[in-house]
CSV table of C-alpha atoms in Angstrom, one decimal:
chain,number,residue,atom,x,y,z
W,62,MET,CA,-26.7,-12.6,-0.3
W,63,THR,CA,-27.9,-10.6,-2.9
W,64,PRO,CA,-30.8,-12.1,-4.8
W,65,PRO,CA,-29.9,-13.0,-8.4
W,66,ARG,CA,-32.5,-10.9,-10.0
W,67,SER,CA,-31.1,-7.9,-8.5
W,68,ILE,CA,-27.8,-9.0,-10.1
W,69,GLU,CA,-29.3,-9.6,-13.2
W,70,ALA,CA,-31.2,-6.2,-13.2
W,71,LEU,CA,-28.0,-4.4,-12.2
W,72,ARG,CA,-26.1,-6.1,-14.9
W,73,ALA,CA,-28.7,-4.9,-17.7
W,74,GLU,CA,-28.7,-1.5,-16.6
W,75,LEU,CA,-24.7,-1.3,-16.2
W,76,VAL,CA,-24.4,-2.5,-19.9
W,77,GLU,CA,-27.0,0.2,-20.8
W,78,LEU,CA,-24.8,3.0,-19.1
W,79,LEU,CA,-21.2,1.6,-19.7
W,80,GLY,CA,-21.6,-0.8,-23.0
W,81,GLU,CA,-21.4,-4.4,-23.5
W,82,ARG,CA,-18.0,-4.3,-22.3
W,83,GLY,CA,-18.8,-2.2,-19.2
W,84,ALA,CA,-20.1,-4.9,-16.9
W,85,SER,CA,-19.3,-8.7,-16.5
W,86,THR,CA,-21.0,-11.9,-14.7
W,87,ASP,CA,-18.3,-14.1,-16.2
W,88,LEU,CA,-17.0,-16.4,-13.7
W,89,LYS,CA,-13.4,-15.8,-14.5
W,90,ALA,CA,-13.8,-11.9,-14.7
W,91,ARG,CA,-15.4,-12.3,-11.0
W,92,GLU,CA,-12.8,-14.6,-9.6
W,93,ARG,CA,-10.1,-12.1,-10.8
W,94,ALA,CA,-11.5,-9.5,-9.1
W,95,SER,CA,-11.9,-11.1,-6.3
W,96,VAL,CA,-8.7,-11.4,-4.9
W,97,ASP,CA,-5.5,-9.3,-4.1
W,98,GLU,CA,-2.0,-9.9,-2.8
W,99,ALA,CA,-3.7,-11.3,0.7
W,100,THR,CA,-1.6,-14.5,-0.1
W,101,MET,CA,1.2,-12.2,1.5
W,102,SER,CA,-0.3,-13.5,4.4
W,103,PRO,CA,-0.2,-17.1,5.2
W,104,ILE,CA,-2.9,-16.4,8.1
W,105,LEU,CA,-5.2,-14.6,5.2
W,106,SER,CA,-4.2,-17.4,3.0
W,107,ASP,CA,-5.8,-20.2,5.5
W,108,GLN,CA,-9.5,-18.1,5.1
W,109,LEU,CA,-9.4,-17.9,1.2
W,110,PRO,CA,-11.7,-17.5,-0.6
W,111,LEU,CA,-13.0,-14.9,1.5
W,112,GLY,CA,-15.9,-13.8,-0.9
W,113,LEU,CA,-16.8,-13.7,-4.6
W,114,ALA,CA,-18.3,-10.9,-6.4
W,115,ASP,CA,-21.5,-11.7,-8.1
W,116,LEU,CA,-20.6,-8.9,-11.0
W,117,VAL,CA,-17.8,-6.4,-12.0
W,118,ALA,CA,-18.4,-3.3,-13.7
W,119,TYR,CA,-15.6,-1.2,-15.3
W,120,PRO,CA,-16.7,2.3,-15.7
W,121,ALA,CA,-14.3,4.8,-17.3
W,122,ASP,CA,-14.6,8.1,-15.7
W,123,ALA,CA,-15.3,9.7,-12.2
W,124,GLU,CA,-18.9,10.3,-13.4
W,125,GLN,CA,-19.6,6.8,-14.9
W,126,ILE,CA,-18.3,5.6,-11.1
W,127,ALA,CA,-20.5,8.0,-9.4
W,128,MET,CA,-23.5,6.4,-12.1
W,129,VAL,CA,-22.4,2.7,-10.9
W,130,VAL,CA,-22.4,3.2,-7.1
W,131,ALA,CA,-26.0,4.9,-7.8
W,132,ALA,CA,-27.0,2.0,-9.5
W,133,ALA,CA,-26.0,-0.7,-7.0
W,134,THR,CA,-27.5,1.3,-4.3
W,135,ARG,CA,-31.1,1.3,-5.9
W,136,ARG,CA,-30.8,-2.3,-5.9
W,137,ARG,CA,-29.0,-2.3,-2.5
W,138,VAL,CA,-26.1,-4.5,-3.8
W,139,PRO,CA,-23.0,-4.2,-1.9
W,140,ILE,CA,-20.0,-2.5,-3.6
W,141,THR,CA,-16.4,-2.9,-3.2
W,142,ALA,CA,-13.9,-0.7,-5.3
W,143,ARG,CA,-11.0,-2.0,-6.6
W,144,GLY,CA,-7.9,-0.5,-8.5
W,145,LYS,CA,-5.2,-2.8,-9.4
W,146,GLY,CA,-5.4,-5.5,-6.7
W,147,THR,CA,-2.4,-5.2,-5.2
W,148,GLY,CA,-3.2,-4.5,-1.6
W,149,ASN,CA,-1.9,-7.0,0.9
W,150,TYR,CA,-4.8,-7.1,3.3
W,151,GLY,CA,-7.5,-8.5,1.5
W,152,GLN,CA,-8.9,-5.3,1.5
W,153,GLY,CA,-10.2,-5.2,-1.8
W,154,ILE,CA,-12.0,-8.6,-1.4
W,155,PRO,CA,-15.9,-8.5,-1.5
W,156,LEU,CA,-16.5,-10.1,1.9
W,157,ARG,CA,-20.5,-10.2,1.0
W,158,GLY,CA,-19.9,-10.5,-2.9
W,159,GLY,CA,-22.3,-8.3,-4.7
W,160,LEU,CA,-20.1,-5.7,-6.9
W,161,ILE,CA,-16.7,-5.4,-7.6
W,162,LEU,CA,-16.2,-1.6,-9.1
W,163,ASP,CA,-13.2,-2.2,-11.0
W,164,THR,CA,-11.4,2.0,-11.5
W,165,THR,CA,-8.5,0.8,-13.9
W,166,ARG,CA,-10.5,2.0,-16.8
W,167,ALA,CA,-10.7,5.7,-15.5
W,168,ARG,CA,-7.2,6.0,-15.8
W,169,ALA,CA,-6.8,10.0,-17.5
W,170,VAL,CA,-4.6,12.4,-15.9
W,171,VAL,CA,-6.9,15.2,-15.9
W,172,GLU,CA,-4.7,18.6,-15.2
W,173,VAL,CA,-1.2,19.4,-14.2
W,174,GLY,CA,-1.0,22.4,-12.0
W,175,ASP,CA,1.4,24.4,-10.2
W,176,GLY,CA,2.0,22.1,-6.9
W,177,VAL,CA,-0.8,19.9,-7.8
W,178,ILE,CA,-1.9,16.8,-10.1
W,179,THR,CA,-5.8,15.8,-10.7
W,180,ALA,CA,-6.2,12.4,-12.1
W,181,GLU,CA,-9.1,9.4,-12.2
W,182,ALA,CA,-9.0,7.0,-9.8
W,183,GLY,CA,-7.8,4.4,-12.0
W,184,ALA,CA,-4.9,6.6,-13.1
W,185,PRO,CA,-1.4,4.6,-12.2
W,186,MET,CA,1.0,6.1,-9.9
W,187,VAL,CA,3.7,6.1,-12.4
W,188,LEU,CA,1.7,7.9,-14.8
W,189,LEU,CA,1.1,10.7,-12.7
W,190,GLU,CA,4.7,10.8,-12.0
W,191,GLN,CA,5.5,10.9,-15.3
W,192,ALA,CA,3.1,13.9,-15.9
W,193,ALA,CA,4.6,15.3,-13.0
W,194,VAL,CA,8.2,15.0,-14.4
W,195,ALA,CA,7.0,16.7,-17.8
W,196,SER,CA,6.0,19.6,-16.0
W,197,GLY,CA,9.2,19.8,-13.9
W,198,GLN,CA,7.5,18.5,-10.7
W,199,GLN,CA,7.7,15.2,-9.1
W,200,LEU,CA,5.1,13.6,-6.6
W,201,TRP,CA,5.3,14.0,-3.1
W,202,MET,CA,5.2,10.0,-2.6
W,203,TYR,CA,4.3,7.0,-4.6
W,204,PRO,CA,3.5,3.4,-3.4
W,205,SER,CA,6.6,0.9,-3.8
W,206,THR,CA,4.1,-0.9,-6.4
W,207,ALA,CA,4.3,2.2,-8.6
W,208,GLN,CA,1.6,0.9,-11.1
W,209,SER,CA,-0.9,0.7,-8.3
W,210,THR,CA,-3.7,3.3,-8.8
W,211,VAL,CA,-4.2,6.2,-7.1
W,212,GLY,CA,-7.5,5.7,-5.9
W,213,GLY,CA,-6.2,2.1,-4.5
W,214,PHE,CA,-3.1,3.8,-3.2
W,215,LEU,CA,-5.3,6.5,-1.4
W,216,SER,CA,-8.2,4.0,-0.1
W,217,GLY,CA,-5.7,1.3,1.0
W,218,GLY,CA,-2.1,2.1,1.0
W,219,SER,CA,-0.3,4.6,3.3
W,220,GLY,CA,3.2,5.6,2.0
W,221,GLY,CA,6.2,4.7,0.2
W,222,THR,CA,9.0,6.2,-2.2
W,223,GLY,CA,8.7,9.7,-0.6
W,224,SER,CA,7.7,9.2,3.0
W,225,ILE,CA,10.9,9.8,4.6
W,226,ALA,CA,10.1,13.7,3.9
W,227,HIS,CA,6.4,13.6,3.3
W,228,GLY,CA,5.2,10.9,5.9
W,229,SER,CA,1.9,8.8,5.3
W,230,ASN,CA,-0.4,9.5,2.4
W,231,TRP,CA,-3.0,10.9,4.9
W,232,GLU,CA,-0.5,14.0,6.1
W,233,GLY,CA,-1.2,16.3,3.6
W,234,PHE,CA,-0.4,14.4,0.6
W,235,VAL,CA,-4.4,14.9,-0.7
W,236,VAL,CA,-5.3,18.1,-1.6
W,237,ALA,CA,-8.9,17.3,-2.7
W,238,LEU,CA,-11.3,14.3,-3.7
W,239,ASP,CA,-14.3,13.6,-5.6
W,240,VAL,CA,-16.1,11.2,-4.0
W,241,ALA,CA,-19.0,8.8,-5.3
W,242,LEU,CA,-21.2,8.3,-2.4
W,243,PRO,CA,-24.4,5.8,-2.2
W,244,GLY,CA,-27.8,7.2,-3.3
W,245,THR,CA,-30.4,7.0,-5.7
W,246,GLU,CA,-28.9,9.5,-8.2
W,247,PRO,CA,-25.4,9.7,-9.0
W,248,ALA,CA,-23.7,11.7,-6.2
W,249,LEU,CA,-19.8,13.3,-7.1
W,250,VAL,CA,-19.3,15.0,-3.5
W,251,HIS,CA,-16.2,16.9,-3.5
W,252,VAL,CA,-14.0,17.4,-0.5
W,253,GLU,CA,-10.7,19.1,0.3
W,254,GLY,CA,-8.4,19.6,3.1
W,255,ASP,CA,-9.0,17.6,6.2
W,256,ASP,CA,-12.4,16.7,4.5
W,257,ALA,CA,-10.8,14.8,1.9
W,258,ARG,CA,-8.3,13.2,4.6
W,259,THR,CA,-11.1,11.3,6.2
W,260,PHE,CA,-11.7,9.3,3.3
W,261,VAL,CA,-8.1,8.3,2.8
W,262,HIS,CA,-6.8,4.9,4.2
W,263,THR,CA,-10.5,3.7,4.6
W,264,TYR,CA,-10.7,0.8,2.2
W,265,GLY,CA,-13.7,2.2,0.3
W,266,THR,CA,-15.8,1.9,3.3
W,267,ALA,CA,-17.2,5.6,3.6
W,268,GLY,CA,-16.8,6.4,-0.1
W,269,VAL,CA,-15.4,5.6,-3.4
W,270,ILE,CA,-12.7,7.8,-4.6
W,271,ALA,CA,-13.5,8.6,-8.2
W,272,ARG,CA,-11.1,11.3,-8.7
W,273,ALA,CA,-8.2,12.7,-6.7
W,274,THR,CA,-6.0,16.0,-6.3
W,275,VAL,CA,-2.5,15.3,-4.9
W,276,ARG,CA,0.6,17.2,-3.9
W,277,LEU,CA,3.5,17.9,-6.1
W,278,GLU,CA,7.1,19.8,-5.7
W,279,PRO,CA,9.7,20.9,-7.9
W,280,ALA,CA,11.6,17.8,-9.3
W,281,GLN,CA,15.1,16.7,-8.3
W,282,ASP,CA,17.8,14.9,-9.8
W,283,TRP,CA,17.7,11.5,-8.2
W,284,ARG,CA,20.1,8.5,-8.2
W,285,ALA,CA,19.6,4.8,-7.6
W,286,VAL,CA,22.8,4.0,-5.0
W,287,TYR,CA,23.3,0.5,-3.9
W,288,ALA,CA,25.6,-0.4,-1.4
W,289,SER,CA,27.2,-3.2,0.4
W,290,PHE,CA,28.0,-4.1,3.8
W,291,PRO,CA,29.7,-6.9,5.4
W,292,ALA,CA,27.6,-7.0,8.3
W,293,PHE,CA,23.9,-6.2,8.6
W,294,GLU,CA,24.7,-4.0,11.7
W,295,GLY,CA,26.7,-1.5,9.3
W,296,ALA,CA,23.5,-1.6,6.9
W,297,LEU,CA,21.4,-0.5,10.1
W,298,ALA,CA,23.6,2.4,10.9
W,299,ALA,CA,23.5,3.7,7.3
W,300,VAL,CA,19.8,3.9,7.1
W,301,ARG,CA,19.8,5.9,10.2
W,302,THR,CA,22.5,8.3,9.3
W,303,LEU,CA,21.4,8.6,5.5
W,304,ARG,CA,17.9,9.5,6.6
W,305,THR,CA,19.5,13.2,7.9
W,306,LEU,CA,20.8,13.9,4.4
W,307,GLU,CA,20.0,17.2,3.1
W,308,PRO,CA,17.9,17.1,0.7
W,309,PRO,CA,16.3,13.8,2.3
W,310,PRO,CA,16.0,10.7,0.6
W,311,ARG,CA,13.1,9.5,-1.4
W,312,LEU,CA,14.0,6.1,-0.3
W,313,VAL,CA,16.4,3.9,1.9
W,314,SER,CA,16.0,0.4,2.4
W,315,ALA,CA,18.3,-2.9,3.6
W,316,ASP,CA,18.1,-6.3,4.1
W,317,ARG,CA,20.3,-9.0,5.4
W,318,ALA,CA,22.3,-11.3,3.0
W,319,ALA,CA,19.9,-14.0,3.3
W,320,VAL,CA,17.0,-11.7,2.2
W,321,ALA,CA,18.6,-9.9,-0.6
W,322,GLU,CA,19.9,-12.9,-2.1
W,323,ARG,CA,16.3,-13.8,-2.7
W,324,LEU,CA,16.0,-10.5,-4.6
W,325,PRO,CA,16.6,-10.3,-8.5
W,326,ALA,CA,20.1,-11.1,-9.5
W,327,ASP,CA,21.9,-7.8,-9.8
W,328,PRO,CA,25.6,-7.2,-9.7
W,329,ALA,CA,25.2,-4.6,-7.4
W,330,ILE,CA,24.0,-7.1,-4.6
W,331,LEU,CA,26.7,-8.9,-3.5
W,332,ALA,CA,26.3,-12.7,-2.4
W,333,GLY,CA,27.0,-12.9,1.3
W,334,HIS,CA,26.6,-9.3,2.1
W,335,ALA,CA,23.7,-7.0,3.4
W,336,SER,CA,22.3,-4.8,0.8
W,337,LEU,CA,21.0,-1.2,1.2
W,338,ARG,CA,19.4,0.4,-1.8
W,339,ALA,CA,18.3,4.2,-1.7
W,340,ILE,CA,17.1,6.9,-4.0
W,341,ILE,CA,19.0,10.0,-3.4
W,342,ASP,CA,19.8,13.4,-5.0
W,343,ALA,CA,22.5,13.5,-7.2
W,344,VAL,CA,24.0,16.9,-5.0
W,345,ALA,CA,24.3,14.8,-1.8
W,346,LEU,CA,25.9,11.7,-3.2
W,347,ASP,CA,29.5,12.7,-1.8
W,348,GLU,CA,28.2,12.7,1.6
W,349,ALA,CA,25.9,9.9,1.3
W,350,SER,CA,29.0,7.9,-0.1
W,351,SER,CA,30.9,9.2,3.3
W,352,LEU,CA,28.2,8.0,5.5
W,353,VAL,CA,28.0,4.6,4.1
W,354,ALA,CA,32.1,4.4,4.5
W,355,ALA,CA,31.8,5.2,8.3
W,356,ALA,CA,29.3,2.5,8.6
W,357,GLY,CA,31.7,0.1,7.0
W,358,GLY,CA,29.9,-0.6,3.7
W,359,SER,CA,30.7,0.2,0.0
W,360,ILE,CA,29.1,1.7,-3.0
W,361,GLU,CA,28.5,-0.7,-5.3
W,362,ASP,CA,26.7,1.4,-8.0
W,363,VAL,CA,25.1,4.4,-8.8
W,364,ARG,CA,22.4,4.5,-11.6
W,365,GLU,CA,20.5,7.4,-13.2
W,366,GLY,CA,17.2,7.3,-15.1
W,367,THR,CA,13.2,6.7,-14.5
W,368,GLN,CA,13.3,2.9,-14.8
W,369,ARG,CA,16.3,2.5,-12.8
W,370,ILE,CA,14.9,4.6,-9.8
W,371,LEU,CA,11.8,3.0,-10.1
W,372,LYS,CA,13.4,-0.7,-10.1
W,373,VAL,CA,14.8,0.7,-6.4
W,374,SER,CA,11.1,1.3,-5.4
W,375,MET,CA,10.3,-2.2,-6.6
W,376,LEU,CA,12.7,-3.5,-3.9
W,377,SER,CA,11.3,-1.7,-0.9
W,378,TYR,CA,8.7,-2.4,1.7
W,379,ASN,CA,6.6,-5.5,1.2
W,380,HIS,CA,8.9,-6.5,-1.9
W,381,PRO,CA,11.8,-8.0,-0.5
W,382,ILE,CA,9.6,-10.1,1.7
W,383,TRP,CA,7.6,-11.1,-1.8
W,384,TRP,CA,10.6,-12.2,-3.4
W,385,LEU,CA,11.9,-14.3,-0.3
W,386,LYS,CA,8.5,-16.1,-0.2
W,387,LYS,CA,8.7,-16.6,-4.2
W,388,ASN,CA,12.4,-17.4,-4.2
W,389,SER,CA,12.1,-20.1,-1.4
W,390,PRO,CA,10.4,-23.3,-2.3
W,391,GLY,CA,9.6,-25.4,0.5
W,392,LYS,CA,9.2,-22.5,3.2
W,393,ASP,CA,6.6,-20.5,3.9
W,394,TYR,CA,7.2,-17.2,5.4
W,395,PHE,CA,5.2,-14.6,7.4
W,396,HIS,CA,5.9,-10.8,8.2
W,397,VAL,CA,4.9,-8.3,10.9
W,398,GLU,CA,5.2,-4.9,10.2
W,399,VAL,CA,7.3,-3.1,13.0
W,400,GLY,CA,8.7,0.3,13.7
W,401,GLY,CA,10.8,2.3,16.2
W,402,GLU,CA,14.4,3.1,16.9
W,403,ALA,CA,14.3,-0.4,18.6
W,404,LEU,CA,14.6,-2.1,15.5
W,405,ILE,CA,18.1,-0.6,15.2
W,406,ASP,CA,19.3,-0.2,18.7
W,407,ARG,CA,18.1,-3.7,19.8
W,408,ILE,CA,17.8,-5.7,16.4
W,409,HIS,CA,19.0,-9.0,17.6
W,410,GLU,CA,16.1,-9.0,20.7
W,411,VAL,CA,13.7,-7.8,17.9
W,412,GLU,CA,14.7,-10.6,15.4
W,413,ALA,CA,14.7,-13.3,18.2
W,414,VAL,CA,11.2,-12.7,18.8
W,415,TYR,CA,10.6,-15.0,16.0
W,416,PRO,CA,12.9,-18.1,15.6
W,417,GLY,CA,14.9,-17.5,12.5
W,418,GLY,CA,13.9,-14.0,12.3
W,419,MET,CA,15.2,-11.4,10.1
W,420,LEU,CA,14.3,-7.6,9.7
W,421,HIS,CA,13.5,-5.5,6.3
W,422,ILE,CA,14.3,-1.8,7.0
W,423,GLU,CA,13.2,1.4,5.8
W,424,ALA,CA,14.0,4.8,7.0
W,425,ALA,CA,10.8,6.7,7.3
W,426,HIS,CA,9.7,9.9,8.4
W,427,ARG,CA,9.8,9.8,12.0
W,428,PHE,CA,11.4,6.9,13.0
W,429,PRO,CA,12.7,3.7,11.2
W,430,ILE,CA,9.8,1.0,10.0
W,431,GLY,CA,10.3,-2.5,8.7
W,432,MET,CA,9.1,-6.0,7.9
W,433,LEU,CA,10.1,-8.4,10.6
W,434,VAL,CA,9.9,-12.0,8.9
W,435,ALA,CA,10.4,-15.6,9.8
W,436,GLU,CA,9.0,-19.1,8.8
W,437,TYR,CA,5.3,-19.5,9.6
W,438,THR,CA,4.4,-22.0,12.5
W,439,GLY,CA,1.0,-21.0,13.2
W,440,ALA,CA,-1.1,-18.1,13.7
W,441,ALA,CA,-0.8,-18.6,17.5
W,442,ASP,CA,2.7,-18.2,17.3
W,443,VAL,CA,2.6,-14.9,15.3
W,444,TYR,CA,0.0,-13.3,17.6
W,445,ALA,CA,2.3,-14.2,20.5
W,446,GLY,CA,5.6,-12.2,19.3
W,447,TYR,CA,3.2,-9.0,19.2
W,448,ALA,CA,3.4,-8.5,22.8
W,449,LYS,CA,7.2,-9.4,23.0
W,450,LEU,CA,8.0,-6.9,20.2
W,451,ILE,CA,6.1,-4.2,22.4
W,452,GLU,CA,7.8,-4.9,25.3
W,453,LEU,CA,11.1,-4.4,23.4
W,454,GLY,CA,9.8,-0.9,22.6
W,455,VAL,CA,8.7,-2.0,19.1
W,456,ARG,CA,5.6,-0.4,17.6
W,457,VAL,CA,3.6,-3.3,15.7
W,458,HIS,CA,0.9,-3.4,13.2
W,459,SER,CA,-0.4,-6.6,12.1
W,460,PRO,CA,-0.8,-7.6,8.0
W,461,HIS,CA,-3.0,-10.3,9.0
W,462,GLN,CA,-6.3,-8.6,8.8
W,463,PHE,CA,-8.7,-7.4,6.2
W,464,TYR,CA,-10.3,-4.6,8.1
W,465,VAL,CA,-9.5,-0.9,8.6
W,466,ASP,CA,-8.0,0.1,12.1
W,467,HIS,CA,-6.5,3.5,11.2
W,468,GLU,CA,-8.6,5.9,13.2
W,469,VAL,CA,-11.7,3.9,13.6
W,470,GLU,CA,-14.1,6.2,15.7
W,471,GLU,CA,-13.6,9.0,13.1
W,472,LEU,CA,-14.4,6.7,10.3
W,473,LEU,CA,-17.5,5.2,12.1
W,474,ALA,CA,-19.1,8.7,12.4
W,475,LEU,CA,-18.0,9.3,8.6
W,476,LYS,CA,-19.7,6.4,7.4
W,477,GLU,CA,-22.8,6.9,9.6
W,478,ARG,CA,-23.5,10.1,7.7
W,479,THR,CA,-22.2,8.7,4.1
W,480,ASP,CA,-23.1,5.2,4.0
W,481,PRO,CA,-26.0,4.4,6.6
W,482,GLU,CA,-27.4,1.1,4.8
W,483,GLY,CA,-23.6,-0.3,5.0
W,484,LEU,CA,-23.4,-0.8,1.2
W,485,LEU,CA,-19.8,0.2,0.6
W,486,ASN,CA,-17.2,-2.7,1.2
W,487,PRO,CA,-19.2,-4.6,3.9
W,488,GLY,CA,-17.0,-6.5,6.3
W,489,HIS,CA,-13.9,-4.3,6.3
W,490,LEU,CA,-14.7,-2.0,9.0
W,491,GLY,CA,-15.2,-3.6,12.6
W,492,VAL,CA,-13.2,-6.0,14.5
W,493,PRO,CA,-13.4,-9.9,13.8
W,494,GLU,CA,-13.7,-12.1,16.7
W,495,LEU,CA,-10.1,-13.6,16.2
W,496,ASP,CA,-8.6,-9.9,16.5
W,497,VAL,CA,-5.4,-9.5,18.8
W,498,THR,CA,-5.8,-6.0,20.1
W,499,LEU,CA,-3.0,-3.6,20.3
W,500,PRO,CA,-2.4,-0.3,22.5
W,501,ALA,CA,-2.7,2.5,20.1
W,502,GLN,CA,0.7,3.5,21.0
W,503,SER,CA,2.3,0.2,19.8
W,504,LYS,CA,0.9,1.0,16.2
W,505,ILE,CA,2.9,2.3,13.4
């Protein structure tokens, strides 16, 4: 626990650096900044509150982010970086209290170049996409919550719209980063290529992303496509075939009727039918329609325009599970992140691992991925299903944890150099006692 005098001294310095509105110890502000979407997991929900910040800072640009990190370091105050708080794993919760570094005021798009865009950490991904489109380009990818910040997406996310073509956000998407590192003086370290990649998906445990340069590509003429299927098996077949379109779709998602009926009402999502939503290049629409028909489905609507495209993105990945939970009063659902061809080839066995199991599926870069959802009956039951899924050839990642489990050995070596005192997001790197260890090859 940080001594109150250290918190007060830090608050006073931050007010000098950032202005009166640049730092707050107000309880409501600290409570708002100390939560994310961890309530998606009933296992994590049972553990809340996991932590409460002592202080919140609101830097307005990358240089101020570095100043805040240095000021907290001098007083040995733990630092947890935060974007919009849309993460689902508790990765932005300050487990040891201390300082929440809220980046959302550092939102400038610095430069749009040929094939790249540079922005401050708090710039929303949708703002980057708009700036890219204005230059005749588009982002390689953006998360399903398009309002997430670029710093938050790179620190705590993994993929989304665009991942069919480009994979995860650590696979070439990041060109360069300016990272604020702990030290007695403000330090923004510029890293590129593989050196930048090592800071991606690390929950801010090795450095605070203050500014990012990510890849663009030539803009395409996208359409939002809604299709329906009498049976979910047809939707699964279409997910597999639509992925092979040229040019590749930007997104393909599908749900059973029971999940689709919990999504926001839309005439293109038919009651009693499995629903498939996709973002497809206009030149591939005829072929897409043929593939849907061959799988036993019907195209219900084709829409164009930025907002309609974004709406489809917001009905992908974790969002259908969120809507299922929201619109199912009296029921509590959990989900497990899954991947592999077995999701299609052995769908009934996969769903049968959990009583009443239902799969939300996404076309992805190498193999289909998804969220296997069922009613929650206890943590032990959730964990018991992991081994059964692995036996079926399913890759498993648990969303019921608040610590980094991606390339941990590499991250530990990096953190030894960048944060030897362990001030950055403490508690989010390492395996809690109740961890359920999975074989490395089983993870998504």
